[in-house]
C-alpha atoms as an extended CHARMM CRD file, in Angstrom:
* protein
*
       259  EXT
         1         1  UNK       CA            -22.1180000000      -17.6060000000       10.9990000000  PROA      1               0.0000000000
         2         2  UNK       CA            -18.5640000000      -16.6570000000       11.2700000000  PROA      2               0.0000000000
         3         3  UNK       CA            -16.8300000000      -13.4620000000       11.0960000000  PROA      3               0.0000000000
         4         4  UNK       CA            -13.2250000000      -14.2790000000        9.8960000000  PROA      4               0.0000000000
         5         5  UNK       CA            -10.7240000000      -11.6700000000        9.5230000000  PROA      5               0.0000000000
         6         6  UNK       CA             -7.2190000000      -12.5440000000        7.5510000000  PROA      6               0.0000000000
         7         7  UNK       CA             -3.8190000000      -11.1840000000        6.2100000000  PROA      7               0.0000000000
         8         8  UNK       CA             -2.3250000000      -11.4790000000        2.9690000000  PROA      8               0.0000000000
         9         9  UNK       CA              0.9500000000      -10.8910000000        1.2300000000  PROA      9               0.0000000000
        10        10  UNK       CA              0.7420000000       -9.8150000000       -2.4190000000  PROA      10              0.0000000000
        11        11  UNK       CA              3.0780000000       -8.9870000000       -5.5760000000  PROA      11              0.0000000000
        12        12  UNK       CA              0.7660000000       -6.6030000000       -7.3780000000  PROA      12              0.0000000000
        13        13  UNK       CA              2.6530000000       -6.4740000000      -10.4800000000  PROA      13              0.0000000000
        14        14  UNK       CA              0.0480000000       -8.5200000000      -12.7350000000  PROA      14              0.0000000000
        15        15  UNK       CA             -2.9170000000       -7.4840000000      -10.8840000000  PROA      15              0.0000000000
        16        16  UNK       CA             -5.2200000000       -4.5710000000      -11.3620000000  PROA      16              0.0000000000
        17        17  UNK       CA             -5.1090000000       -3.2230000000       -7.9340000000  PROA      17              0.0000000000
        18        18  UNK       CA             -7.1010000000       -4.7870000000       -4.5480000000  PROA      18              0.0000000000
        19        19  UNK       CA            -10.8400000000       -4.1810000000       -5.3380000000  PROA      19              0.0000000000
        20        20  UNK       CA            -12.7290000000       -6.2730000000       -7.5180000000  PROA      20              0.0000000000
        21        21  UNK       CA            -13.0250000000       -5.5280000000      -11.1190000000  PROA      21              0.0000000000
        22        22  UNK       CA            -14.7610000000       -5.8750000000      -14.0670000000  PROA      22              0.0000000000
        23        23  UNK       CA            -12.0260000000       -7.8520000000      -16.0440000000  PROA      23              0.0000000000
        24        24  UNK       CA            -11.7660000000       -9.9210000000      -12.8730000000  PROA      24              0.0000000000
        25        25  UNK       CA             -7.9540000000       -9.7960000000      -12.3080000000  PROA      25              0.0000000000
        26        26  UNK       CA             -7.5530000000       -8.5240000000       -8.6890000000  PROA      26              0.0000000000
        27        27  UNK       CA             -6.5970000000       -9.4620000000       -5.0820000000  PROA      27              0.0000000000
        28        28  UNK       CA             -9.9810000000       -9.9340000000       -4.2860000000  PROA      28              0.0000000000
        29        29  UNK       CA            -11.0130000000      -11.5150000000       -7.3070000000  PROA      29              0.0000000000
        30        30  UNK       CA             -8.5140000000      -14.2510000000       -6.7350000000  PROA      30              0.0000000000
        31        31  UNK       CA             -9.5900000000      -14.6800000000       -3.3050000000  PROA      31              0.0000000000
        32        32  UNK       CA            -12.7690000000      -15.0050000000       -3.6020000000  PROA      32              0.0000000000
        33        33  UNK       CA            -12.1140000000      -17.6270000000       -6.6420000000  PROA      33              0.0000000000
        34        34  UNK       CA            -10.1590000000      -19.4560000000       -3.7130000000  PROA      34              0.0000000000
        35        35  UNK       CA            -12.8350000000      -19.1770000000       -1.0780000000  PROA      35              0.0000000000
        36        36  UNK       CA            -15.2580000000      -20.2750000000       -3.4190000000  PROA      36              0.0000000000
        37        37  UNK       CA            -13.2090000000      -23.4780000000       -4.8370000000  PROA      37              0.0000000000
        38        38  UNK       CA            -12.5890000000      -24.2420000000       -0.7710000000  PROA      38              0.0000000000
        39        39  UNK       CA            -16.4440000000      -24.2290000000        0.9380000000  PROA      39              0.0000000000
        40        40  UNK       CA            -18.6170000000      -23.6510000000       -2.1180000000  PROA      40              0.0000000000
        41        41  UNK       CA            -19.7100000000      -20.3580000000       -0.5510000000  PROA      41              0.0000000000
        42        42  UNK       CA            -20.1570000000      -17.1600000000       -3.2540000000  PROA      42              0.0000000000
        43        43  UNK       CA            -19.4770000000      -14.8460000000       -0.8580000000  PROA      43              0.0000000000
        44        44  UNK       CA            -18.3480000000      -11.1820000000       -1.1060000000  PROA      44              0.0000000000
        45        45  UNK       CA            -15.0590000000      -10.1480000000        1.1980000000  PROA      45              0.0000000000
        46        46  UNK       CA            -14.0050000000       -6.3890000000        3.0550000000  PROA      46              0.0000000000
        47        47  UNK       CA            -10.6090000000       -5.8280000000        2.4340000000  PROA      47              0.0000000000
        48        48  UNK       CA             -8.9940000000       -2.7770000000        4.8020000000  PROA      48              0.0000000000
        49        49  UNK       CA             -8.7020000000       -0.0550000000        1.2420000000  PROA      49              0.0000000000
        50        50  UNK       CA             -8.0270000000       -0.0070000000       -1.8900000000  PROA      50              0.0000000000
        51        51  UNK       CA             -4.8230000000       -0.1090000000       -3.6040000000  PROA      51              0.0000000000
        52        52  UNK       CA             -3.8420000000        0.8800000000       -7.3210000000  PROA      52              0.0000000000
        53        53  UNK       CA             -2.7810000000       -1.7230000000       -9.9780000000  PROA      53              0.0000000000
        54        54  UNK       CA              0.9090000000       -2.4840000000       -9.6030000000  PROA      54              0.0000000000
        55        55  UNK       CA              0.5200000000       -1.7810000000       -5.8920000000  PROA      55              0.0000000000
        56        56  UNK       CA              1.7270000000       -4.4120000000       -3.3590000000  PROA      56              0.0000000000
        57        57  UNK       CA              0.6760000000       -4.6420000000       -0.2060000000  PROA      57              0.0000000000
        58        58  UNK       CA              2.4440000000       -6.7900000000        3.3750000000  PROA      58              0.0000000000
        59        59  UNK       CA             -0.5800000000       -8.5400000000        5.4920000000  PROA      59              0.0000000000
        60        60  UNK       CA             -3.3160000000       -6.0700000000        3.9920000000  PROA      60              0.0000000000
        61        61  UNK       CA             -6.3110000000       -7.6310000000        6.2780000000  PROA      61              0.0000000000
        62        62  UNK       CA             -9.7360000000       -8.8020000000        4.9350000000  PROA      62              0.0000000000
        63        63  UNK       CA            -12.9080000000       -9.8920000000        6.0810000000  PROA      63              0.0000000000
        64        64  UNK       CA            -15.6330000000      -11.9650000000        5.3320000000  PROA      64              0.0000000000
        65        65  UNK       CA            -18.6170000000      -13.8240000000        7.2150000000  PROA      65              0.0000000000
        66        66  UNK       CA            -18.4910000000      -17.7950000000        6.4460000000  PROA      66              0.0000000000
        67        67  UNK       CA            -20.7320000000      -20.4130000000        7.7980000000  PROA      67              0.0000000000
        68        68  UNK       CA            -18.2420000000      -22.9870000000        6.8270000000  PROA      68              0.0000000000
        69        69  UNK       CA            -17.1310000000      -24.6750000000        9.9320000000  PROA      69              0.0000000000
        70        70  UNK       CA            -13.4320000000      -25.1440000000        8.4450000000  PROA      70              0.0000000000
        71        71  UNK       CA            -10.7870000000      -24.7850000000       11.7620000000  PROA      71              0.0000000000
        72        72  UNK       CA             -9.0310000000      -21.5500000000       12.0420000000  PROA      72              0.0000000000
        73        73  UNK       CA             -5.8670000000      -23.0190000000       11.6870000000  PROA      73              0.0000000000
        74        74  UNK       CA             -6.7520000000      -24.6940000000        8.4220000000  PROA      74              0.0000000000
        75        75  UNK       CA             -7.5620000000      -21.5690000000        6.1800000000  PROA      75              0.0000000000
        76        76  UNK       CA             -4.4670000000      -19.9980000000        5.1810000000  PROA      76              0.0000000000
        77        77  UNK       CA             -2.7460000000      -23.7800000000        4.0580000000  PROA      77              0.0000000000
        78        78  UNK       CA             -6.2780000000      -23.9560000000        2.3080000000  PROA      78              0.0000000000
        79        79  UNK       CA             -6.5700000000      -21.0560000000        0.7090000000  PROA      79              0.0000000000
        80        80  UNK       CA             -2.6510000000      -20.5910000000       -0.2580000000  PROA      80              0.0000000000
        81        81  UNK       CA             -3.2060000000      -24.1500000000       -2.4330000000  PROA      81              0.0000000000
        82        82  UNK       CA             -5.1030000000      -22.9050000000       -4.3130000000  PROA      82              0.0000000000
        83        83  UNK       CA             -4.1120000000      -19.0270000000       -4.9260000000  PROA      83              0.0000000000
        84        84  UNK       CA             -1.3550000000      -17.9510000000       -7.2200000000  PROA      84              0.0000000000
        85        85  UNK       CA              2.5160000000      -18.0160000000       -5.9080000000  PROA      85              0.0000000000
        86        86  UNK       CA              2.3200000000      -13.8760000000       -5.5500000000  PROA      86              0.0000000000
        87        87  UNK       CA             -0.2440000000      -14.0870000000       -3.5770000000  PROA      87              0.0000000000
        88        88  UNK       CA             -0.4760000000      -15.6410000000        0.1100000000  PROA      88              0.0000000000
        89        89  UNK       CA             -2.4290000000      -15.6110000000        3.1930000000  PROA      89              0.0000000000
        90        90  UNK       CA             -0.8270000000      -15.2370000000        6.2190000000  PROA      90              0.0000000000
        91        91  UNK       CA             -3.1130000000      -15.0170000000        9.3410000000  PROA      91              0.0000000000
        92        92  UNK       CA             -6.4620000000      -15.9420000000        9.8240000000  PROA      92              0.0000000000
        93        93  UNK       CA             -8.2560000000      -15.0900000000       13.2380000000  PROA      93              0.0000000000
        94        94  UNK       CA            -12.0880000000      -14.7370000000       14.3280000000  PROA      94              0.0000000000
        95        95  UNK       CA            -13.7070000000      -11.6950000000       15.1330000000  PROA      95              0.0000000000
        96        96  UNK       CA            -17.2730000000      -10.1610000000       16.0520000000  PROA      96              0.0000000000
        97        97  UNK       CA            -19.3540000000      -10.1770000000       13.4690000000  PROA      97              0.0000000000
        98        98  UNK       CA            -19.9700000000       -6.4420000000       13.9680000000  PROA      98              0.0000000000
        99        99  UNK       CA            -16.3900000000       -6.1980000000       12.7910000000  PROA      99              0.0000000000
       100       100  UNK       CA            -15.6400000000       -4.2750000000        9.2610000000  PROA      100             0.0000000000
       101       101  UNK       CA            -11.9590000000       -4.3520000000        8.0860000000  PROA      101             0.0000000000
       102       102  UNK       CA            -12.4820000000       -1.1320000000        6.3180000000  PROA      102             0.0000000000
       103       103  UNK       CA            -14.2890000000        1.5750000000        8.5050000000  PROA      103             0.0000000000
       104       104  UNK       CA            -11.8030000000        0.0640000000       11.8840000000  PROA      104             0.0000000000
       105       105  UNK       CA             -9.1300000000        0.8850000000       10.4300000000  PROA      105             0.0000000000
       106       106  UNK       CA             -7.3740000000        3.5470000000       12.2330000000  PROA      106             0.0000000000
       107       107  UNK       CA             -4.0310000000        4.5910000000       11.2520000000  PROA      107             0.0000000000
       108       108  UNK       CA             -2.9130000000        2.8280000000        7.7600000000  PROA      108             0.0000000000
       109       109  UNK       CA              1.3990000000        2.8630000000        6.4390000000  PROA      109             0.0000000000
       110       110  UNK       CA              2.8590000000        2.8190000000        2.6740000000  PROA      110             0.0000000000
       111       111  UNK       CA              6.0980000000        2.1960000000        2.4180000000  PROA      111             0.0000000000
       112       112  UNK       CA              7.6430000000        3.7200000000       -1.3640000000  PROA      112             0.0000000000
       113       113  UNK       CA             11.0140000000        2.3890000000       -2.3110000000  PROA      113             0.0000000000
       114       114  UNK       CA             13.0450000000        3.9290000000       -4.4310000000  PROA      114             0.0000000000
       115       115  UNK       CA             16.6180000000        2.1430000000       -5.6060000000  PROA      115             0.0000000000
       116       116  UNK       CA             19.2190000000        5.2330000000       -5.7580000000  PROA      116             0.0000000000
       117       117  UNK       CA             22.0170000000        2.9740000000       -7.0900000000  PROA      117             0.0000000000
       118       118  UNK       CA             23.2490000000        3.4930000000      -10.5760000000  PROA      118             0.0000000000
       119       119  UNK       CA             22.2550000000       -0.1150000000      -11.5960000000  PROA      119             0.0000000000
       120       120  UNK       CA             18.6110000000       -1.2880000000      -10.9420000000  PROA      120             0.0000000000
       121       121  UNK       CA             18.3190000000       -4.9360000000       -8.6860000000  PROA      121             0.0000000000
       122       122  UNK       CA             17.0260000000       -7.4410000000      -10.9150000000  PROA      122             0.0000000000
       123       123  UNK       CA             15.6730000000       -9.3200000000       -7.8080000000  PROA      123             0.0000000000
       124       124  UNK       CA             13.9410000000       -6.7680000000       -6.3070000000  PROA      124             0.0000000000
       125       125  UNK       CA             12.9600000000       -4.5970000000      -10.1750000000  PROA      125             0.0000000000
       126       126  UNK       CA              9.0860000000       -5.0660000000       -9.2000000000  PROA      126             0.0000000000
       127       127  UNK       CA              9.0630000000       -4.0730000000       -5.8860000000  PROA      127             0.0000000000
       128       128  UNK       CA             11.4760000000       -0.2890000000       -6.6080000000  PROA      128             0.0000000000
       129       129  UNK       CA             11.2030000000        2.3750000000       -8.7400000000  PROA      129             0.0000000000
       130       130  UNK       CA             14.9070000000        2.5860000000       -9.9410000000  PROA      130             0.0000000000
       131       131  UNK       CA             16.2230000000        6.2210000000      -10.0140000000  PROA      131             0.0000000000
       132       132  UNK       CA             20.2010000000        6.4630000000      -10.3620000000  PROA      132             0.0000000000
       133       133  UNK       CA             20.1620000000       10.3580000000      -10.7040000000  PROA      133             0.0000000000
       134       134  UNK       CA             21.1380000000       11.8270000000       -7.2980000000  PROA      134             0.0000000000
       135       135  UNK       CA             18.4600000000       12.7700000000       -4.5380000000  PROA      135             0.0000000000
       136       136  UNK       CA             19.1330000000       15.2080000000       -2.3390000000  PROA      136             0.0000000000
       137       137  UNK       CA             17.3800000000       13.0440000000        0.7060000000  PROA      137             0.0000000000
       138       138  UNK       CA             17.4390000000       15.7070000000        3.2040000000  PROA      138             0.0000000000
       139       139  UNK       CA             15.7240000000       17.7290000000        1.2620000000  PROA      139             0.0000000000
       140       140  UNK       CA             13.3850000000       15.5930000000        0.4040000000  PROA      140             0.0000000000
       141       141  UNK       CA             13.0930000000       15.3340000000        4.4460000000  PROA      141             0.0000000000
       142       142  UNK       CA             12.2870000000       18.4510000000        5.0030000000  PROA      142             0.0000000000
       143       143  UNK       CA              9.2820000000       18.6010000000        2.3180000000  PROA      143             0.0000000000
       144       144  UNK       CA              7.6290000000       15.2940000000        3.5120000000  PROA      144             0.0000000000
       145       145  UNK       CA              7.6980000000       17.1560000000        6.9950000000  PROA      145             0.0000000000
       146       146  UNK       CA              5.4410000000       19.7210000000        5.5430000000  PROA      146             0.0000000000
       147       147  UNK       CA              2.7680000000       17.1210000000        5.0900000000  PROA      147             0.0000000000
       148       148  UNK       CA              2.5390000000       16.4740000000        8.7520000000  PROA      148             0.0000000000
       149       149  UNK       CA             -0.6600000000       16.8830000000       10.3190000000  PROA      149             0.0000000000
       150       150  UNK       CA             -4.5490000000       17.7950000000        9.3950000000  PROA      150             0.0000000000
       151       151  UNK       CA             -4.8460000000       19.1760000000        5.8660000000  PROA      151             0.0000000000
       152       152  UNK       CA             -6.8390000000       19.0580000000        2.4480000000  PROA      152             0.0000000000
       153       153  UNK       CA             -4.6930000000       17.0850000000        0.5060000000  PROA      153             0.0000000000
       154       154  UNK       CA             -6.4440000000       17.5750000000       -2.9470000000  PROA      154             0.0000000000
       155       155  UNK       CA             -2.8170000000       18.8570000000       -4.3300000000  PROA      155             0.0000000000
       156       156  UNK       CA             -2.4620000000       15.2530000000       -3.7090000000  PROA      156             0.0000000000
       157       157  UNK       CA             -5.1590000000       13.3530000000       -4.8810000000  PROA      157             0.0000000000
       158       158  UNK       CA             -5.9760000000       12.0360000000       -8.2040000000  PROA      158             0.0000000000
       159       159  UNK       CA             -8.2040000000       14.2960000000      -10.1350000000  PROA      159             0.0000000000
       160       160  UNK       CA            -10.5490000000       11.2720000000      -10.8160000000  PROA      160             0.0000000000
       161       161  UNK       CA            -11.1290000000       11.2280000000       -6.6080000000  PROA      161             0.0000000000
       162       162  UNK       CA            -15.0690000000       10.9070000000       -6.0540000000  PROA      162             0.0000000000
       163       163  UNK       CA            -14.5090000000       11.5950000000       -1.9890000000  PROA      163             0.0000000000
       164       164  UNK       CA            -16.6700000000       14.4100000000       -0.6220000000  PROA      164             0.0000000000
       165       165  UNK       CA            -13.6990000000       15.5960000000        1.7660000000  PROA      165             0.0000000000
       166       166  UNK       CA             -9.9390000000       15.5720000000        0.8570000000  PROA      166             0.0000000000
       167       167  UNK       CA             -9.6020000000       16.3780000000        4.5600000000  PROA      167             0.0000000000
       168       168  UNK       CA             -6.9500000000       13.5450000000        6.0760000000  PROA      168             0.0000000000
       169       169  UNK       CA             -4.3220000000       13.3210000000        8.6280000000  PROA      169             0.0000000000
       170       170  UNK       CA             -0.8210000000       12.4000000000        8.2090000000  PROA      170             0.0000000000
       171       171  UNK       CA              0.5430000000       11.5760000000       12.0310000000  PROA      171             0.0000000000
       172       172  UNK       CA              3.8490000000       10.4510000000       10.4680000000  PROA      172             0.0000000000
       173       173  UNK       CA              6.2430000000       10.2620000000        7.9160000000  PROA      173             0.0000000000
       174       174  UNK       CA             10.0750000000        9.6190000000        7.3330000000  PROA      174             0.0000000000
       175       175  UNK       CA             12.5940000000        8.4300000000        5.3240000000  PROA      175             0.0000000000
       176       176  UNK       CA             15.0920000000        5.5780000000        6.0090000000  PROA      176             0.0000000000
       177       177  UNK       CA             18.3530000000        4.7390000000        3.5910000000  PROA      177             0.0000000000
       178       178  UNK       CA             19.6840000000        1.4900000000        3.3250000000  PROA      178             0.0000000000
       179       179  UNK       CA             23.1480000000        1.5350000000        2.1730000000  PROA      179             0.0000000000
       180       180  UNK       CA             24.1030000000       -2.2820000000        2.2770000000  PROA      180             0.0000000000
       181       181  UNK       CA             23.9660000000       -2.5190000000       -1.6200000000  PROA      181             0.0000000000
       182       182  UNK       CA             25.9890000000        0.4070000000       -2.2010000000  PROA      182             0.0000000000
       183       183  UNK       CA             29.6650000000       -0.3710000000       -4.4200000000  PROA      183             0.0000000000
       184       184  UNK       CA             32.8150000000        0.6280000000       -2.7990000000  PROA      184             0.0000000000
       185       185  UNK       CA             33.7030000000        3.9610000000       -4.3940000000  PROA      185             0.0000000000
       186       186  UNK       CA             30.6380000000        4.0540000000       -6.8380000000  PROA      186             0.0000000000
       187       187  UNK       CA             27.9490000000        7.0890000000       -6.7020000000  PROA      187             0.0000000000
       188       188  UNK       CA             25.2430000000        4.5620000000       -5.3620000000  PROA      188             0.0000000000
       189       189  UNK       CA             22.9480000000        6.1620000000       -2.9260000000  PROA      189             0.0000000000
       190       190  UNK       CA             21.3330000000        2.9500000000       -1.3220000000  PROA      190             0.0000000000
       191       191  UNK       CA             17.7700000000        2.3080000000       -1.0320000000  PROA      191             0.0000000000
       192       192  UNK       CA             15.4130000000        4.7700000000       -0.0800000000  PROA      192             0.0000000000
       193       193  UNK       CA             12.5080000000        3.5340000000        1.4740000000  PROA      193             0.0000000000
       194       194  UNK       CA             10.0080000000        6.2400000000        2.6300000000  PROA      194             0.0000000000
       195       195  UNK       CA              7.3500000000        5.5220000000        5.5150000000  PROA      195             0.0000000000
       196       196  UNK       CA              3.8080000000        7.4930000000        5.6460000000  PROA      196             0.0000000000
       197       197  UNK       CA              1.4800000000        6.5820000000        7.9110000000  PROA      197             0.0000000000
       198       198  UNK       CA             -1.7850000000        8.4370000000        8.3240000000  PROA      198             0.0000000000
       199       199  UNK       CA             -5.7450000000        7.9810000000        8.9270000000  PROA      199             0.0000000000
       200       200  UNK       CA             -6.2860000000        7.1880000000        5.3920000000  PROA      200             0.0000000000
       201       201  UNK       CA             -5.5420000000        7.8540000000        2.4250000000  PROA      201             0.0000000000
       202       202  UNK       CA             -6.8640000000        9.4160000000       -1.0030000000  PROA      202             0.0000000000
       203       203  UNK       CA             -6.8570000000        7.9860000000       -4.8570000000  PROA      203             0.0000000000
       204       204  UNK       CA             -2.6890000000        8.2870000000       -5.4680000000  PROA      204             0.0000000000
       205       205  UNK       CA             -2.0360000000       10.3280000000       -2.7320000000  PROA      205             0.0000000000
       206       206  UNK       CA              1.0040000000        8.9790000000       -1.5480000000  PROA      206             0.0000000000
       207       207  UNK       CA              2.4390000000        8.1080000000       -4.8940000000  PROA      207             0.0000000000
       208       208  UNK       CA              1.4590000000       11.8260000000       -5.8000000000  PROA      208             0.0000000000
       209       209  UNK       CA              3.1520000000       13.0020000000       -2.5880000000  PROA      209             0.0000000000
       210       210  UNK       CA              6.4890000000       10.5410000000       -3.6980000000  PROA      210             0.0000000000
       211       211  UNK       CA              6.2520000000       12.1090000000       -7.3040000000  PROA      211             0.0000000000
       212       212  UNK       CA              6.7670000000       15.4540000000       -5.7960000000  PROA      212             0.0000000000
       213       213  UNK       CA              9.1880000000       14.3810000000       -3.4630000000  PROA      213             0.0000000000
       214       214  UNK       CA             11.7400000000       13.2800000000       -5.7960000000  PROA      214             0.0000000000
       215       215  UNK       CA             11.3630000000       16.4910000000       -7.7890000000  PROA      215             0.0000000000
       216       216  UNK       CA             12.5700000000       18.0880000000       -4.3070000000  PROA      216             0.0000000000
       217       217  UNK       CA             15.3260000000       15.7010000000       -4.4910000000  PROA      217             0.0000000000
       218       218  UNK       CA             16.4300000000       16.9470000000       -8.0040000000  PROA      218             0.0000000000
       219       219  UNK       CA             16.1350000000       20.1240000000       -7.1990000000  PROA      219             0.0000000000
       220       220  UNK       CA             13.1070000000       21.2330000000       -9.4180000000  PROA      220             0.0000000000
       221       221  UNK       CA             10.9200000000       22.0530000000       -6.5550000000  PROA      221             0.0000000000
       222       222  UNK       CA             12.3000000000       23.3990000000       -3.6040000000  PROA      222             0.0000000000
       223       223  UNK       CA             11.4450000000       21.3480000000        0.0550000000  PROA      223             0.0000000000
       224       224  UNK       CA             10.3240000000       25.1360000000        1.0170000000  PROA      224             0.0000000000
       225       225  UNK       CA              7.5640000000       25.6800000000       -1.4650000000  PROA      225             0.0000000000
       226       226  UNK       CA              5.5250000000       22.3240000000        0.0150000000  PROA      226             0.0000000000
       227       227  UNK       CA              3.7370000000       24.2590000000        2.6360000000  PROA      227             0.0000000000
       228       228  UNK       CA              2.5830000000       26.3060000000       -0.4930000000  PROA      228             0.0000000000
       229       229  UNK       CA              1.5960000000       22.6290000000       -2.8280000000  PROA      229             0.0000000000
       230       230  UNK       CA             -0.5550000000       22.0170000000        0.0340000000  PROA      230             0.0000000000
       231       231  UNK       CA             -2.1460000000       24.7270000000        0.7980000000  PROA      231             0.0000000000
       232       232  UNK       CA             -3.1160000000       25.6770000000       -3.0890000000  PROA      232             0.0000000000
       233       233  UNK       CA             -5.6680000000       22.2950000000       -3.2220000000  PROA      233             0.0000000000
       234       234  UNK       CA             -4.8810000000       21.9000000000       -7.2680000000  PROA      234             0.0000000000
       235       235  UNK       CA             -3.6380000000       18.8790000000       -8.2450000000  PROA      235             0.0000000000
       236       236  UNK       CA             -1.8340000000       20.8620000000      -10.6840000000  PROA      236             0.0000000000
       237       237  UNK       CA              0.6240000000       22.4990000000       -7.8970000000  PROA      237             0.0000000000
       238       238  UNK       CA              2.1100000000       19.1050000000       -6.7120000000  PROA      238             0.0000000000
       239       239  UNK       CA              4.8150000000       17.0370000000       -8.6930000000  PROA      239             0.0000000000
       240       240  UNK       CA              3.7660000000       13.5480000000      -11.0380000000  PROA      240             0.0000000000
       241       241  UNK       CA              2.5700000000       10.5510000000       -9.6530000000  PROA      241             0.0000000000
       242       242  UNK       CA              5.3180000000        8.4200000000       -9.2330000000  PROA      242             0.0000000000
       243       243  UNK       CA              5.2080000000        4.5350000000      -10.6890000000  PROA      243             0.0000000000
       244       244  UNK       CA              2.8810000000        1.9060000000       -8.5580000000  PROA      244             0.0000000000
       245       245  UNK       CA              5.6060000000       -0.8300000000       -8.2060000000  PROA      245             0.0000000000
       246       246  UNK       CA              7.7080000000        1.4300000000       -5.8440000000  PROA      246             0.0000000000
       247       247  UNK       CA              4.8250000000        1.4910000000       -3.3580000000  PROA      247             0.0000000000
       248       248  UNK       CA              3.3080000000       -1.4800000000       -1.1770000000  PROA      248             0.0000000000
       249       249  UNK       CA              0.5480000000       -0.9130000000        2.0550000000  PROA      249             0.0000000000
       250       250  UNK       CA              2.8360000000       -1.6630000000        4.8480000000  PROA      250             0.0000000000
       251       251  UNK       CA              0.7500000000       -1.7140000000        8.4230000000  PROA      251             0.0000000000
       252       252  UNK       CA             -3.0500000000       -1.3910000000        9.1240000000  PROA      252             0.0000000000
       253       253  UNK       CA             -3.7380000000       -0.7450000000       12.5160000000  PROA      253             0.0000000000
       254       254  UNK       CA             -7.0920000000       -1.7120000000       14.5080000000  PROA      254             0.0000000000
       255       255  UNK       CA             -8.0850000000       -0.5360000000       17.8070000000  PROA      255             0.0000000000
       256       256  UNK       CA             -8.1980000000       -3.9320000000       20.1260000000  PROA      256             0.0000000000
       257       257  UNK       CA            -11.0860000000       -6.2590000000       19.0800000000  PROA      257             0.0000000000
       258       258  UNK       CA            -12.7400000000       -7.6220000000       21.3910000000  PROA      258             0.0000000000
       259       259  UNK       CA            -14.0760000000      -10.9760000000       21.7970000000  PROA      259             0.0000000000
């Protein structure tokens, strides 16, 4: 038997989030299907989380113990031929078969992107939440600092959250603007694209945390009254949850596996 532990790209826009489903349309529905169709194995695989429907995700890893004998370097050209187009494998490595791709995880980053230009990009409309009303971004700054550390982040979490601890850690978080797209002389504000990275993370946290965010950015909640959010653990203190297409699972980080 084989532990085999793999990346993979996805567009979440027509898919119902990472983690199998009843209906049967998700990430690891489709790669299962794949796995299946390629060594006739039913097999069950660990992806690193969960994300929401919408969601997208860059090299979210995945594991699964095979006893196809299938070389490493064949899998991902395998598997891609016969996944959809939004949807591609990237890496494929072997690893003990004590590893889990869920509880190693260590430190996991979202990335939410939000298009501040007046008109939305029709090439990149799945992938950003298009908001052309001005953001005051180092405002927004100084709330997201707020967030830093050890905390109980229910103000953040769905109410539907089924964890016995809201407990997390956010090590860091910052915002970067890209201004490239911007007209000459127009209002554009660029890109936004906003970088959390913490020890995991709880049902719509960070699109919770993004909903509030921009509400700082309006002006409707004040960057000074996050400490507060926080600290009150009621959903009901924190801002909306902002749209899944804005958001994608950018890094997950391992300690080194050994051999």
């Amino acid at each position: 038997m084989r532990n085999l532990l793999m990346k993979v790209n996805y567009d979440g826009t027509h898919y119902d989030g990472f983690q199998t489903q009843p209906q049967g349309n998700t990430i690891q529905d489709k790669l299962e299907h794949a796995i299946l169709h390629l060594t006739g194995e039913r097999l069950k695989i660990t992806g690193s989380g969960r994300t929401d429907a919408g969601v997208h995700a860059y090299g979210q890893p995945f594991n699964f113990i095979t006893s196809s004998q299938i070389p490493l370097e064949r899998w991902c050209l395998a598997l891609n031929a016969r996944l959809p187009q939004d949807i591609v494998v990237t890496e494929a490595a072997e690893v003990p078969l004590s590893f889990h791709s869920r509880r190693g995880a260590k430190r996991k980053t979202y990335r939410y992107t939000i298009n501040g230009n007046r008109f939305p990009d029709p090439f990149q409309r799945r992938w950003q939440h298009h908001h052309p009303m001005k953001l005051n971004v180092p405002a927004m700054e100084l709330g997201l600092s707020a967030l830093l550390g050890t905390h109980d982040y229910t103000s953040f979490a769905s109410r539907k959250s089924t964890k016995t601890s809201h407990v997390r850690t956010i090590y860091e978080a910052y915002l970067e603007v890209d201004r490239s797209m911007c007209r000459p002389g127009s209002p554009d504000q660029g890109v936004i694209h906003t970088y959390i990275t913490g020890s995991g993370f709880l049902q719509h946290m960070v699109r919770i945390i993004m909903g509030t965010l921009m509400q700082v950015g309006q002006g409707k909640i004040s960057a000074d009254r996050m400490p507060a959010i926080l600290a009150a653990c009621d959903r009901a203190a924190a801002g909306p949850t902002a749209v899944s297409k804005g958001l994608a699972l950018w890094n997950v980080e391992y300690d080194e596996i050994d051999d």
